[in-house]
């Protein structure tokens, strides 16, 4: 008999001098890592159950708890590392594929951290954003590509295609109702409205309570078509066709049956308790021509009143794919880098498939410019935008706007324990259990999202001011504002930036 | 719809956008389209008003259809009734691939055959149940990923073999596929059960057969010459653990 015992990754360290046995940790932990021992009137822990979500650490009134990494348990080996052995053991025991959540934790290069932003000195003086107007509004969509025509009254005669109009070039990326909770969706919807930006329904349809936020909603259409009907299409400010997701390029959505409770079943129109499968392919799309058909069926159904976004995962031939999409009639292309998050993805795919958003974005922007079709589409970059400097760098690399999702969840309380697929999120985000969902107050959640984006907006203006730029449109694709550090020539060429000092 | 009060549009040489504009301008009215030749997205999202089509409509006829009734006096192409929510599509001929893709309500009646992947991703919730009724046979992947709703395949003219191609019901996890046939399917996924129709099933099948026969002028007796079979998800077979939780 072989025993597959994997020593826990984390240990709950309790300071018994501080613990008052209030049992709050026990009540708060859906993973049941804390247990009360009546015989000794003492709390104890089951380390095997701990996912390191920090709920107990945060909630403990006497700060008696901390979670520590348990350290290596196997003989040190640079090749057969601890986690590689553990994953193999799990598979030998179960015969199953490994399932993970959120973006890959593997140490792939983060190009944002190897790009530095310019600032003015002496010439082209910097601008003080506290005293001078700074424009961070962005129109997202196709433009005619011709010189604007004005009538005798001076008004613009050129008809602009439908667009999204952002007060700041940041949007909340797609997360479905199902993968995240009602209260998480409510927080995102309210915040988007208050900020004058957009949130994205993801592929799970739209709860009727959120129809009131339609003007700030991007409705998604994925291969499973969950929750897609005429009313849903009419509701949104834009329609996004999901072709791929950065965390799991080439495979589809998979919502575990335990997250399909009654409300989700109603919104998605699938049986309760059965897995919701959005296969990777749309079964009617095998070519750019077929994609064009879906783009135009959506435009026809909404009488050309709203922009259509096509979202793709960043993969090897991304520039050629984006060029095709730009010719498909799509108004906006959203590219999702491989570090992007997910509610559930096979580990091997999350950790091994796709390419970084920085390289994908630069390659796409360059290709569309070379082909003279950059004006035909708006470009959105997502897949681990972590702070306002990442936003500035993304726009300088050619994005019109960015998508954030992991960052938004962190603002709502997520501690990146990467256990979304368990459905037991202690923060009330990636769960459908009513007792857990109610832990997230949507008003407070919305306020924290507003705080986050407002803070980033301020920082973006400061960085723009430093560069002597007072309108964010002048930053878009302005790669002269970036320099690379520690990058080789190939990387610099793809990014289209010079090395620092050059 | 009444042919007397209907407005006629001659679609010859018209691009799809222009034709759809004309259809949208007559949102409430009954329309007759003549000389249709491959124009796509006809009546996409249409709520009310009848539409009779002479000729061959292009792909995505009645996509997102939301209550209108469409009659095609001929064949239809791919993705007929894609993601339709309500209404009715009647085709006096055959229909192409992905017919009824992700239907979530309403009815599609087809006199002839359907192509591959018909009824894929059909879904239902409580009383909102879509129906796809096909007179002839079907290509492969009929009812793939089906989550709800009813597919009825009469298999007329295919009496010598199972009337569906390969992989019927792959990934099915809800709804039912009724097939008029005396033959077992060619290979069935482990999570799909195949059994003869019982009395409860007949209560669903009979009204649909009656309606189909009335629409296309076929005597009902011609249908009941073969037994009906049922394909439905087998929850026991679906319990295979494909994934194990990782960090």
PDB file of C-alpha atoms in Angstrom, chain A residues 83 87 90 96-100 106 223-230 262 265-266 268-271 274-275 279 283-284 286 293-294 296-298 300-301 303-304 347, chain B residues 16-17 20-21 24 40-41 44-45 59-60 64 66 79 82-83 85 101-102 104 117 120-121 123-126 128 144-145 147 173-174 241-247:
ATOM      1  CA  UNK A  83       5.484  21.265  -6.008  1.00  0.00           C
ATOM      2  CA  UNK A  87       1.482  17.419  -8.373  1.00  0.00           C
ATOM      3  CA  UNK A  90      -1.797  13.827  -6.758  1.00  0.00           C
ATOM      4  CA  UNK A  96      -7.104  13.114 -12.911  1.00  0.00           C
ATOM      5  CA  UNK A  97      -5.919  16.318 -14.552  1.00  0.00           C
ATOM      6  CA  UNK A  98      -4.824  19.057 -12.161  1.00  0.00           C
ATOM      7  CA  UNK A  99      -7.150  22.016 -11.674  1.00  0.00           C
ATOM      8  CA  UNK A 100      -6.017  25.452 -10.498  1.00  0.00           C
ATOM      9  CA  UNK A 106       5.245  30.589 -12.002  1.00  0.00           C
ATOM     10  CA  UNK A 223     -19.507  29.433 -27.146  1.00  0.00           C
ATOM     11  CA  UNK A 224     -22.041  28.150 -24.602  1.00  0.00           C
ATOM     12  CA  UNK A 225     -24.229  31.248 -25.193  1.00  0.00           C
ATOM     13  CA  UNK A 226     -25.317  31.222 -21.549  1.00  0.00           C
ATOM     14  CA  UNK A 227     -27.877  33.921 -20.831  1.00  0.00           C
ATOM     15  CA  UNK A 228     -27.722  35.331 -24.372  1.00  0.00           C
ATOM     16  CA  UNK A 229     -31.003  36.641 -25.727  1.00  0.00           C
ATOM     17  CA  UNK A 230     -32.204  39.756 -27.491  1.00  0.00           C
ATOM     18  CA  UNK A 262     -30.814  27.800  -8.478  1.00  0.00           C
ATOM     19  CA  UNK A 265     -29.299  27.753 -13.201  1.00  0.00           C
ATOM     20  CA  UNK A 266     -31.949  30.339 -14.056  1.00  0.00           C
ATOM     21  CA  UNK A 268     -27.646  30.236 -17.574  1.00  0.00           C
ATOM     22  CA  UNK A 269     -30.631  27.988 -18.327  1.00  0.00           C
ATOM     23  CA  UNK A 270     -28.813  24.811 -17.426  1.00  0.00           C
ATOM     24  CA  UNK A 271     -29.710  22.124 -14.880  1.00  0.00           C
ATOM     25  CA  UNK A 274     -24.366  19.868 -13.493  1.00  0.00           C
ATOM     26  CA  UNK A 275     -21.137  21.294 -14.818  1.00  0.00           C
ATOM     27  CA  UNK A 279     -16.215  24.544 -25.054  1.00  0.00           C
ATOM     28  CA  UNK A 283     -19.054  25.533 -33.097  1.00  0.00           C
ATOM     29  CA  UNK A 284     -19.964  27.919 -35.847  1.00  0.00           C
ATOM     30  CA  UNK A 286     -13.782  27.979 -38.027  1.00  0.00           C
ATOM     31  CA  UNK A 293     -20.693  36.186 -39.356  1.00  0.00           C
ATOM     32  CA  UNK A 294     -21.076  36.201 -35.571  1.00  0.00           C
ATOM     33  CA  UNK A 296     -22.468  40.874 -37.937  1.00  0.00           C
ATOM     34  CA  UNK A 297     -25.281  38.747 -36.534  1.00  0.00           C
ATOM     35  CA  UNK A 298     -24.804  40.644 -33.261  1.00  0.00           C
ATOM     36  CA  UNK A 300     -27.737  43.146 -37.067  1.00  0.00           C
ATOM     37  CA  UNK A 301     -29.604  42.084 -33.945  1.00  0.00           C
ATOM     38  CA  UNK A 303     -29.092  47.482 -35.483  1.00  0.00           C
ATOM     39  CA  UNK A 304     -25.460  48.680 -35.476  1.00  0.00           C
ATOM     40  CA  UNK A 347      -2.902  23.661 -14.117  1.00  0.00           C
TER      41      UNK A 347
ATOM     42  CA  UNK B  16     -28.125  41.847 -46.375  1.00  0.00           C
ATOM     43  CA  UNK B  17     -27.872  45.111 -44.476  1.00  0.00           C
ATOM     44  CA  UNK B  20     -32.544  43.775 -42.914  1.00  0.00           C
ATOM     45  CA  UNK B  21     -33.105  47.514 -42.635  1.00  0.00           C
ATOM     46  CA  UNK B  24     -36.652  46.199 -39.312  1.00  0.00           C
ATOM     47  CA  UNK B  40     -27.692  36.586 -44.013  1.00  0.00           C
ATOM     48  CA  UNK B  41     -29.125  37.409 -40.590  1.00  0.00           C
ATOM     49  CA  UNK B  44     -32.258  38.709 -36.461  1.00  0.00           C
ATOM     50  CA  UNK B  45     -33.806  39.383 -33.057  1.00  0.00           C
ATOM     51  CA  UNK B  59     -26.710  31.871 -42.744  1.00  0.00           C
ATOM     52  CA  UNK B  60     -28.026  32.867 -39.330  1.00  0.00           C
ATOM     53  CA  UNK B  64     -31.705  35.655 -31.566  1.00  0.00           C
ATOM     54  CA  UNK B  66     -37.536  36.857 -30.146  1.00  0.00           C
ATOM     55  CA  UNK B  79     -27.056  28.516 -38.083  1.00  0.00           C
ATOM     56  CA  UNK B  82     -28.975  30.626 -33.669  1.00  0.00           C
ATOM     57  CA  UNK B  83     -29.591  31.455 -29.991  1.00  0.00           C
ATOM     58  CA  UNK B  85     -35.352  32.931 -27.571  1.00  0.00           C
ATOM     59  CA  UNK B 101     -27.464  26.467 -31.996  1.00  0.00           C
ATOM     60  CA  UNK B 102     -28.040  27.364 -28.328  1.00  0.00           C
ATOM     61  CA  UNK B 104     -33.366  28.746 -25.457  1.00  0.00           C
ATOM     62  CA  UNK B 117     -24.243  20.014 -34.909  1.00  0.00           C
ATOM     63  CA  UNK B 120     -25.934  22.048 -30.035  1.00  0.00           C
ATOM     64  CA  UNK B 121     -26.000  23.840 -26.659  1.00  0.00           C
ATOM     65  CA  UNK B 123     -30.897  24.930 -23.033  1.00  0.00           C
ATOM     66  CA  UNK B 124     -34.069  25.309 -20.980  1.00  0.00           C
ATOM     67  CA  UNK B 125     -35.336  26.660 -17.698  1.00  0.00           C
ATOM     68  CA  UNK B 126     -38.591  25.468 -16.164  1.00  0.00           C
ATOM     69  CA  UNK B 128     -39.028  27.970 -21.205  1.00  0.00           C
ATOM     70  CA  UNK B 144     -23.912  18.119 -28.626  1.00  0.00           C
ATOM     71  CA  UNK B 145     -23.564  19.779 -25.184  1.00  0.00           C
ATOM     72  CA  UNK B 147     -28.359  21.286 -21.572  1.00  0.00           C
ATOM     73  CA  UNK B 173     -26.132  17.097 -19.734  1.00  0.00           C
ATOM     74  CA  UNK B 174     -29.802  18.012 -19.938  1.00  0.00           C
ATOM     75  CA  UNK B 241     -13.641  12.647 -11.821  1.00  0.00           C
ATOM     76  CA  UNK B 242     -11.732  14.444 -14.560  1.00  0.00           C
ATOM     77  CA  UNK B 243      -9.983  16.971 -12.344  1.00  0.00           C
ATOM     78  CA  UNK B 244      -8.238  17.002  -9.010  1.00  0.00           C
ATOM     79  CA  UNK B 245      -7.711  20.168  -6.990  1.00  0.00           C
ATOM     80  CA  UNK B 246      -4.231  21.589  -7.163  1.00  0.00           C
ATOM     81  CA  UNK B 247      -2.621  24.680  -5.671  1.00  0.00           C
TER      82      UNK B 247
END
